[in-house]
mmCIF file of C-alpha atoms in Angstrom:
data_model
loop_
_atom_site.group_PDB
_atom_site.id
_atom_site.type_symbol
_atom_site.label_atom_id
_atom_site.label_comp_id
_atom_site.label_asym_id
_atom_site.label_seq_id
_atom_site.Cartn_x
_atom_site.Cartn_y
_atom_site.Cartn_z
ATOM 1 C CA MET S 42 -0.183 -0.193 0.198
ATOM 2 C CA ASN S 43 1.618 3.466 -0.903
ATOM 3 C CA GLY S 44 1.695 6.069 1.734
ATOM 4 C CA PRO S 45 0.285 9.131 1.243
ATOM 5 C CA GLN S 46 1.802 11.296 -0.832
ATOM 6 C CA ARG S 47 3.725 14.467 -0.066
ATOM 7 C CA MET S 48 2.303 17.811 -1.884
ATOM 8 C CA ASP S 49 4.753 20.176 -2.234
ATOM 9 C CA ARG S 50 3.866 23.574 -1.547
ATOM 10 C CA PRO S 51 4.222 26.838 -3.607
ATOM 11 C CA GLN S 52 7.135 28.598 -2.173
ATOM 12 C CA VAL S 53 5.431 32.480 -1.320
ATOM 13 C CA TYR S 54 7.431 35.099 -0.741
ATOM 14 C CA ALA S 55 6.279 38.467 0.772
ATOM 15 C CA PRO S 56 8.540 41.193 0.337
ATOM 16 C CA SER S 57 9.419 43.360 3.178
ATOM 17 C CA PRO S 58 8.330 47.161 2.475
ATOM 18 C CA ALA S 59 11.494 47.895 3.991
ATOM 19 C CA ARG S 60 13.507 46.248 1.776
ATOM 20 C CA ALA S 61 14.864 48.827 -0.783
ATOM 21 C CA GLU S 62 15.469 48.306 -4.516
ATOM 22 C CA GLY S 63 18.941 46.518 -5.357
ATOM 23 C CA ALA S 64 19.515 45.503 -1.957
ATOM 24 C CA VAL S 65 21.756 42.442 -1.056
ATOM 25 C CA VAL S 66 20.315 39.171 0.290
ATOM 26 C CA ARG S 67 21.516 35.846 0.547
ATOM 27 C CA THR S 68 18.788 32.511 -0.084
ATOM 28 C CA ALA S 69 18.605 29.755 1.517
ATOM 29 C CA GLU S 70 20.061 27.952 -0.793
ATOM 30 C CA GLY S 71 23.192 30.602 -0.630
ATOM 31 C CA ALA S 72 22.546 32.632 -3.402
ATOM 32 C CA VAL S 73 23.823 36.474 -3.360
ATOM 33 C CA VAL S 74 20.793 38.345 -5.306
ATOM 34 C CA ARG S 75 19.537 41.829 -5.625
ATOM 35 C CA THR S 76 15.985 42.753 -5.099
ATOM 36 C CA ALA S 77 13.891 44.018 -7.787
ATOM 37 C CA GLU S 78 11.489 46.937 -7.914
ATOM 38 C CA GLY S 79 8.818 46.628 -5.025
ATOM 39 C CA GLY S 80 11.117 44.870 -2.874
ATOM 40 C CA ALA S 81 10.844 41.158 -4.011
ATOM 41 C CA VAL S 82 13.894 38.958 -4.100
ATOM 42 C CA ARG S 83 14.903 37.389 -7.625
ATOM 43 C CA THR S 84 17.339 35.513 -8.651
ATOM 44 C CA ALA S 85 19.633 35.590 -11.691
ATOM 45 C CA GLY S 86 17.087 33.712 -14.153
ATOM 46 C CA GLY S 87 14.121 35.946 -12.827
ATOM 47 C CA ALA S 88 12.456 33.714 -10.379
ATOM 48 C CA PRO S 89 11.576 34.162 -7.224
ATOM 49 C CA ALA S 90 14.075 33.251 -4.247
ATOM 50 C CA HIS S 91 12.634 31.770 -1.478
ATOM 51 C CA ARG S 92 13.388 32.407 2.079
ATOM 52 C CA PRO S 93 15.570 35.226 1.946
ATOM 53 C CA ILE S 94 17.985 36.016 4.478
ATOM 54 C CA HIS S 95 19.385 39.250 4.724
ATOM 55 C CA ALA S 96 23.491 39.826 3.996
ATOM 56 C CA PRO S 97 24.331 43.689 4.876
ATOM 57 C CA ALA S 98 27.353 44.468 2.008
ATOM 58 C CA ARG S 99 31.097 44.295 3.019
ATOM 59 C CA PRO S 100 32.513 47.707 3.822
ATOM 60 C CA ALA S 101 35.586 48.191 1.974
ATOM 61 C CA GLY S 102 38.662 46.900 3.719
ATOM 62 C CA ILE S 103 37.335 44.735 6.455
ATOM 63 C CA PRO S 104 36.994 41.043 5.922
ATOM 64 C CA SER S 105 33.802 39.491 6.211
ATOM 65 C CA ALA S 106 34.402 37.490 9.464
ATOM 66 C CA ASP S 107 35.033 40.840 11.239
ATOM 67 C CA ILE S 108 31.499 41.982 9.897
ATOM 68 C CA PRO S 109 30.324 41.755 13.601
ATOM 69 C CA LEU S 110 33.176 42.867 15.714
ATOM 70 C CA ALA S 111 33.424 46.013 13.026
ATOM 71 C CA GLY S 112 29.660 46.533 13.639
ATOM 72 C CA ARG S 113 30.817 46.871 17.480
ATOM 73 C CA ALA S 114 33.224 49.257 17.293
ATOM 74 C CA ILE S 115 30.839 51.411 15.582
ATOM 75 C CA GLY S 116 27.829 51.129 18.282
ATOM 76 C CA ALA S 117 30.691 51.755 20.909
ATOM 77 C CA ILE S 118 32.018 54.699 19.446
ATOM 78 C CA GLY S 119 28.773 55.988 18.574
ATOM 79 C CA ALA S 120 28.111 55.398 22.512
ATOM 80 C CA ILE S 121 30.859 57.144 23.505
ATOM 81 C CA GLY S 122 29.933 60.063 21.165
ATOM 82 C CA ALA S 123 26.820 60.354 22.706
ATOM 83 C CA ILE S 124 27.800 60.827 26.015
ATOM 84 C CA GLY S 125 30.391 63.448 25.518
ATOM 85 C CA ALA S 126 27.434 65.289 23.596
ATOM 86 C CA ILE S 127 25.554 64.780 26.698
ATOM 87 C CA GLY S 128 28.182 65.678 28.314
ATOM 88 C CA ALA S 129 28.548 69.227 26.625
ATOM 89 C CA LEU S 130 25.192 69.805 26.979
ATOM 90 C CA ALA S 131 25.038 69.269 30.590
ATOM 91 C CA ARG S 132 28.031 71.933 30.884
ATOM 92 C CA ARG S 133 25.795 74.340 28.827
ATOM 93 C CA ALA S 134 22.838 74.160 30.532
ATOM 94 C CA GLY S 135 24.607 74.678 33.808
ATOM 95 C CA ARG S 136 25.998 77.828 32.374
ATOM 96 C CA MET S 137 22.532 78.834 31.141
ATOM 97 C CA CYS S 138 20.978 78.099 34.650
ATOM 98 C CA ARG S 139 23.928 80.434 36.462
ATOM 99 C CA THR S 140 23.338 82.909 33.767
ATOM 100 C CA LEU S 141 19.652 83.123 34.600
ATOM 101 C CA LEU S 142 19.274 82.247 37.793
ATOM 102 C CA PRO S 143 22.431 84.396 39.321
ATOM 103 C CA SER S 144 22.959 83.824 42.943
ATOM 104 C CA ALA S 145 24.936 86.063 45.730
ATOM 105 C CA CYS S 146 28.270 86.653 46.247
ATOM 106 C CA ALA S 147 29.097 84.274 49.108
ATOM 107 C CA LEU S 148 31.926 87.298 50.502
ATOM 108 C CA CYS S 149 29.788 89.986 49.656
ATOM 109 C CA GLY S 150 26.401 89.437 48.560
ATOM 110 C CA ARG S 151 27.037 91.105 45.091
ATOM 111 C CA VAL S 152 24.464 89.476 42.605
ATOM 112 C CA GLN S 153 26.120 87.577 39.523
ATOM 113 C CA ALA S 154 27.112 84.339 38.593
ATOM 114 C CA GLU S 155 29.636 82.275 40.561
ATOM 115 C CA VAL S 156 29.548 81.632 43.790
ATOM 116 C CA VAL S 157 32.483 84.127 44.627
ATOM 117 C CA CYS S 158 32.736 87.424 42.672
ATOM 118 C CA ALA S 159 35.380 88.062 40.296
ATOM 119 C CA ALA S 160 36.322 91.310 42.641
ATOM 120 C CA CYS S 161 36.248 89.324 45.814
ATOM 121 C CA VAL S 162 38.400 86.263 44.116
ATOM 122 C CA ALA S 163 40.785 89.470 42.810
ATOM 123 C CA GLU S 164 40.551 90.845 46.833
ATOM 124 C CA HIS S 165 41.129 87.350 48.696
ATOM 125 C CA PHE S 166 42.213 84.759 46.451
ATOM 126 C CA ALA S 167 45.359 86.004 45.454
ATOM 127 C CA PRO S 168 48.179 83.999 44.850
ATOM 128 C CA GLU S 169 51.241 85.157 47.375
ATOM 129 C CA PRO S 170 54.868 82.931 48.166
ATOM 130 C CA ARG S 171 54.030 80.176 50.571
ATOM 131 C CA CYS S 172 56.055 77.027 52.061
ATOM 132 C CA PRO S 173 56.247 74.746 49.177
ATOM 133 C CA LEU S 174 55.592 72.076 51.698
ATOM 134 C CA CYS S 175 53.201 73.211 53.900
ATOM 135 C CA ALA S 176 51.514 76.478 52.349
ATOM 136 C CA LEU S 177 52.589 78.518 54.940
ATOM 137 C CA ARG S 178 53.354 81.543 54.037
ATOM 138 C CA SER S 179 56.982 82.106 53.032
ATOM 139 C CA PRO S 180 59.104 85.141 52.001
ATOM 140 C CA GLN S 181 59.823 83.984 47.977
ATOM 141 C CA GLY S 182 57.858 80.780 48.606
ATOM 142 C CA ARG S 183 61.244 79.280 50.333
ATOM 143 C CA ARG S 184 60.545 76.593 52.837
ATOM 144 C CA CYS S 185 60.059 77.311 56.196
ATOM 145 C CA LEU S 186 62.172 76.512 59.464
ATOM 146 C CA PRO S 187 59.424 73.944 60.798
ATOM 147 C CA CYS S 188 60.069 72.044 57.348
ATOM 148 C CA ARG S 189 63.669 73.060 56.963
ATOM 149 C CA ALA S 190 63.862 71.645 60.234
ATOM 150 C CA ASP S 191 61.768 68.367 60.299
ATOM 151 C CA PRO S 192 60.961 67.619 56.129
ATOM 152 C CA PRO S 193 57.265 66.153 56.071
ATOM 153 C CA PRO S 194 56.487 63.321 53.870
ATOM 154 C CA ILE S 195 54.585 65.544 51.546
ATOM 155 C CA ASP S 196 56.456 67.113 48.500
ATOM 156 C CA ALA S 197 54.226 69.906 47.279
ATOM 157 C CA ALA S 198 51.442 71.804 49.048
ATOM 158 C CA LEU S 199 48.929 74.163 47.342
ATOM 159 C CA THR S 200 46.030 76.146 48.712
ATOM 160 C CA LEU S 201 44.174 79.026 47.158
ATOM 161 C CA GLY S 202 44.118 81.366 50.666
ATOM 162 C CA ASP S 203 44.845 81.929 54.344
ATOM 163 C CA TYR S 204 41.737 79.744 56.795
ATOM 164 C CA ALA S 205 40.885 83.319 58.019
ATOM 165 C CA PRO S 206 37.790 85.648 58.292
ATOM 166 C CA PRO S 207 36.636 86.139 55.309
ATOM 167 C CA LEU S 208 37.243 83.299 53.791
ATOM 168 C CA ASP S 209 36.591 80.680 56.550
ATOM 169 C CA ALA S 210 33.295 81.935 55.986
ATOM 170 C CA LEU S 211 33.149 79.420 52.952
ATOM 171 C CA VAL S 212 34.459 76.670 54.783
ATOM 172 C CA LEU S 213 31.771 76.704 57.742
ATOM 173 C CA ALA S 214 28.773 77.147 55.184
ATOM 174 C CA LEU S 215 30.056 73.626 53.079
ATOM 175 C CA LYS S 216 30.317 71.603 56.257
ATOM 176 C CA ARG S 217 27.713 73.251 58.693
ATOM 177 C CA GLY S 218 25.678 74.967 55.742
ATOM 178 C CA VAL S 219 25.669 71.737 53.448
ATOM 179 C CA ALA S 220 26.687 74.532 51.059
ATOM 180 C CA LEU S 221 27.699 72.078 48.164
ATOM 181 C CA PRO S 222 28.353 74.482 46.027
ATOM 182 C CA HIS S 223 31.354 75.735 47.337
ATOM 183 C CA ALA S 224 32.935 72.690 47.539
ATOM 184 C CA ARG S 225 32.576 72.841 43.536
ATOM 185 C CA TRP S 226 34.152 76.118 43.227
ATOM 186 C CA PHE S 227 37.104 75.239 45.929
ATOM 187 C CA ALA S 228 37.426 72.791 43.040
ATOM 188 C CA GLU S 229 37.480 74.961 40.161
ATOM 189 C CA ALA S 230 39.386 77.282 41.988
ATOM 190 C CA LEU S 231 41.940 75.031 42.514
ATOM 191 C CA ALA S 232 42.844 73.346 39.279
ATOM 192 C CA ASP S 233 42.980 77.096 38.087
ATOM 193 C CA ARG S 234 45.763 77.192 40.615
ATOM 194 C CA LEU S 235 46.989 74.527 40.136
ATOM 195 C CA ALA S 236 47.608 74.792 36.101
ATOM 196 C CA ASP S 237 48.441 78.266 36.635
ATOM 197 C CA PRO S 238 52.664 78.046 36.745
ATOM 198 C CA HIS S 239 52.760 81.486 38.105
ATOM 199 C CA ALA S 240 50.570 80.767 40.905
ATOM 200 C CA GLY S 241 51.785 78.609 42.923
ATOM 201 C CA THR S 242 55.492 77.834 44.009
ATOM 202 C CA PRO S 243 58.363 76.034 42.347
ATOM 203 C CA PRO S 244 58.491 72.119 43.019
ATOM 204 C CA ALA S 245 59.573 71.319 46.543
ATOM 205 C CA ARG S 246 62.051 68.216 45.392
ATOM 206 C CA PRO S 247 62.623 67.819 41.764
ATOM 207 C CA ALA S 248 63.714 64.399 41.176
ATOM 208 C CA ALA S 249 63.106 61.754 38.241
ATOM 209 C CA SER S 250 59.583 60.621 40.339
ATOM 210 C CA TYR S 251 58.437 64.644 39.998
ATOM 211 C CA ARG S 252 55.363 64.716 37.628
ATOM 212 C CA PRO S 253 52.892 68.262 37.652
ATOM 213 C CA TRP S 254 49.850 66.399 38.550
ATOM 214 C CA PRO S 255 48.841 63.991 40.449
ATOM 215 C CA ASP S 256 48.005 60.406 39.229
ATOM 216 C CA LEU S 257 45.312 60.241 41.410
ATOM 217 C CA LEU S 258 43.103 62.453 43.938
ATOM 218 C CA ILE S 259 42.240 61.029 47.336
ATOM 219 C CA PRO S 260 40.727 63.192 49.887
ATOM 220 C CA ILE S 261 40.885 63.052 53.657
ATOM 221 C CA PRO S 262 38.151 60.425 55.128
ATOM 222 C CA LEU S 263 36.172 60.998 57.585
ATOM 223 C CA ALA S 264 35.686 59.019 60.966
ATOM 224 C CA ARG S 265 32.777 57.062 60.642
ATOM 225 C CA GLU S 266 30.426 58.977 62.822
ATOM 226 C CA ARG S 267 31.630 61.802 61.798
ATOM 227 C CA LEU S 268 30.259 61.137 58.518
ATOM 228 C CA ALA S 269 27.117 59.652 59.636
ATOM 229 C CA THR S 270 26.393 62.653 61.354
ATOM 230 C CA ARG S 271 27.437 65.049 58.317
ATOM 231 C CA GLY S 272 26.004 62.907 55.826
ATOM 232 C CA PHE S 273 28.790 63.891 53.305
ATOM 233 C CA ASN S 274 32.705 64.644 53.236
ATOM 234 C CA GLN S 275 33.488 67.657 52.441
ATOM 235 C CA ALA S 276 37.268 66.700 51.071
ATOM 236 C CA TRP S 277 35.432 64.226 48.511
ATOM 237 C CA GLU S 278 32.909 66.713 47.498
ATOM 238 C CA ILE S 279 36.135 68.399 46.185
ATOM 239 C CA ALA S 280 38.237 65.754 45.520
ATOM 240 C CA ARG S 281 35.428 64.377 42.914
ATOM 241 C CA PRO S 282 34.695 67.815 40.195
ATOM 242 C CA LEU S 283 38.846 68.819 40.747
ATOM 243 C CA GLY S 284 39.203 65.232 39.392
ATOM 244 C CA ARG S 285 36.698 65.768 36.242
ATOM 245 C CA ARG S 286 38.341 69.889 35.975
ATOM 246 C CA LEU S 287 41.755 67.789 35.436
ATOM 247 C CA GLY S 288 41.081 64.972 33.662
ATOM 248 C CA ILE S 289 42.191 63.167 37.020
ATOM 249 C CA PRO S 290 40.802 60.223 38.349
ATOM 250 C CA SER S 291 39.641 60.407 41.928
ATOM 251 C CA ASP S 292 38.706 57.516 44.741
ATOM 252 C CA ALA S 293 37.161 57.538 48.101
ATOM 253 C CA THR S 294 38.033 54.135 48.949
ATOM 254 C CA VAL S 295 41.794 54.044 48.795
ATOM 255 C CA LEU S 296 42.636 55.505 52.019
ATOM 256 C CA ALA S 297 40.666 54.435 55.131
ATOM 257 C CA ARG S 298 40.036 56.128 58.355
ATOM 258 C CA ARG S 299 40.772 53.390 61.253
ATOM 259 C CA GLY S 300 38.823 53.675 64.359
ATOM 260 C CA ASP S 301 36.745 57.310 65.366
ATOM 261 C CA ALA S 302 39.639 59.194 66.804
ATOM 262 C CA ALA S 303 39.230 62.353 68.769
ATOM 263 C CA MET S 304 38.012 66.079 66.970
ATOM 264 C CA GLN S 305 41.568 67.546 65.958
ATOM 265 C CA HIS S 306 40.048 71.399 66.174
ATOM 266 C CA LEU S 307 40.211 70.594 70.151
ATOM 267 C CA LEU S 308 43.381 69.809 70.653
ATOM 268 C CA ASN S 309 47.335 71.081 70.786
ATOM 269 C CA LEU S 310 49.856 69.894 68.270
ATOM 270 C CA ASN S 311 51.843 67.534 70.254
ATOM 271 C CA ASP S 312 48.189 66.035 70.808
ATOM 272 C CA ARG S 313 47.225 66.646 66.670
ATOM 273 C CA LEU S 314 50.116 64.248 66.092
ATOM 274 C CA ALA S 315 49.857 61.486 68.616
ATOM 275 C CA ASN S 316 46.201 61.701 68.081
ATOM 276 C CA VAL S 317 46.089 60.333 64.322
ATOM 277 C CA GLN S 318 49.161 58.133 64.790
ATOM 278 C CA GLY S 319 47.723 54.903 63.089
ATOM 279 C CA ALA S 320 44.441 56.449 62.015
ATOM 280 C CA PHE S 321 44.760 55.389 58.608
ATOM 281 C CA VAL S 322 44.822 52.095 56.334
ATOM 282 C CA VAL S 323 45.258 51.863 52.599
ATOM 283 C CA THR S 324 43.436 49.407 51.584
ATOM 284 C CA ARG S 325 44.825 48.927 47.801
ATOM 285 C CA ARG S 326 47.928 48.916 47.175
ATOM 286 C CA ALA S 327 47.866 48.553 43.696
ATOM 287 C CA ALA S 328 45.902 51.520 43.577
ATOM 288 C CA ILE S 329 48.602 54.022 44.586
ATOM 289 C CA GLU S 330 52.170 52.055 44.000
ATOM 290 C CA GLY S 331 54.935 53.885 41.696
ATOM 291 C CA ARG S 332 52.273 56.949 41.827
ATOM 292 C CA HIS S 333 51.978 60.136 42.232
ATOM 293 C CA ILE S 334 48.664 60.818 44.593
ATOM 294 C CA GLY S 335 46.872 63.998 45.398
ATOM 295 C CA ILE S 336 45.754 64.170 48.660
ATOM 296 C CA VAL S 337 42.471 66.641 49.393
ATOM 297 C CA ASP S 338 41.098 68.569 51.951
ATOM 298 C CA ASP S 339 39.112 71.225 52.957
ATOM 299 C CA VAL S 340 41.349 73.377 55.417
ATOM 300 C CA MET S 341 44.984 72.727 56.462
ATOM 301 C CA THR S 342 45.714 73.453 60.491
ATOM 302 C CA THR S 343 48.554 72.015 61.782
ATOM 303 C CA GLY S 344 49.619 69.446 58.560
ATOM 304 C CA ALA S 345 49.289 66.683 61.442
ATOM 305 C CA THR S 346 46.963 64.889 59.379
ATOM 306 C CA LEU S 347 48.214 65.288 56.107
ATOM 307 C CA ARG S 348 51.450 64.439 56.663
ATOM 308 C CA GLU S 349 50.187 60.702 58.807
ATOM 309 C CA ALA S 350 48.232 60.563 55.737
ATOM 310 C CA ALA S 351 51.649 61.488 53.335
ATOM 311 C CA TYR S 352 53.426 58.823 55.404
ATOM 312 C CA VAL S 353 51.485 55.841 54.989
ATOM 313 C CA LEU S 354 50.405 56.373 51.173
ATOM 314 C CA LYS S 355 54.688 56.277 50.955
ATOM 315 C CA ALA S 356 54.685 53.448 52.944
ATOM 316 C CA HIS S 357 53.066 51.615 50.638
ATOM 317 C CA GLY S 358 54.520 52.088 47.508
ATOM 318 C CA ALA S 359 53.586 55.714 46.446
ATOM 319 C CA VAL S 360 56.099 57.948 44.739
ATOM 320 C CA ARG S 361 55.319 61.280 45.295
ATOM 321 C CA ILE S 362 52.677 63.328 47.454
ATOM 322 C CA THR S 363 50.866 66.590 46.524
ATOM 323 C CA VAL S 364 48.682 68.059 48.986
ATOM 324 C CA LEU S 365 45.826 70.490 47.858
ATOM 325 C CA CYS S 366 44.023 72.329 50.233
ATOM 326 C CA ALA S 367 41.108 74.318 50.188
ATOM 327 C CA LEU S 368 42.505 76.490 52.741
ATOM 328 C CA ARG S 369 45.506 76.767 54.997
ATOM 329 C CA THR S 370 45.653 78.058 59.137
ATOM 330 C CA PRO S 371 48.481 80.823 59.589
#
């Protein structure tokens, strides 16, 4: 008994409206053909081709095996371009907001676009000679007597001005009033000062390891209790925009504080030095080994905290330490 006879269905092809005339496709049989008018796929003989499979034309100079990789590369380039465009748009929007919604100068109250007006910057933040190791005022930018007698593990120190009226109000508003725009302004001012060769002091210890800008920015960490109470680390709020402005990475996790020490501002110099001994720990040696590290803080008072942080970082492989502090106690 003969089995049921199989009847071949006629092959029917429904053209895709999205397929343009002349598009290159590959049939199930492997033949590469081009679409005719209306998007229908035709073989060389003019007959309809069955079950077409799209085969994009290979770009010139790229082997067929590399087409997926090239596509991913082109997509990545497009994504990077989109991110750059978004960043430029965000910066433009920020400038527009400062123009349309001006603020009062934090020092004199004059209504203008920035946290500190240009007149107050010229009056209170003019560069002046300072010790290259501790940022105290020093004639002709030479090392001060304490730094000559007991050189710190700091290779260079940079500050914007003295922590004294009226400038101290900027830091107090940042820490106690959560005036976070002050942190951004400090970061921009530090970046400008670091980039201006006439604004700072010459390198303290020129050596083969000397590099003008740090490779990595690290904020002085807060004690856990203080961080929980304040809700943010003002040094980190300065370090982040500073790194973005300079194109330098920043990391708030490389240096950690061990335990909760007593508040430094309540202690004298000797007690401060004893209070911070062993206060810091490096969490990832590989992140700092062989690198120039920039330590960021809001105020450098006696320098005890920054000295200890620099000592620990160098003990774990840092080759150079630059301190970047917004203000310096005279």
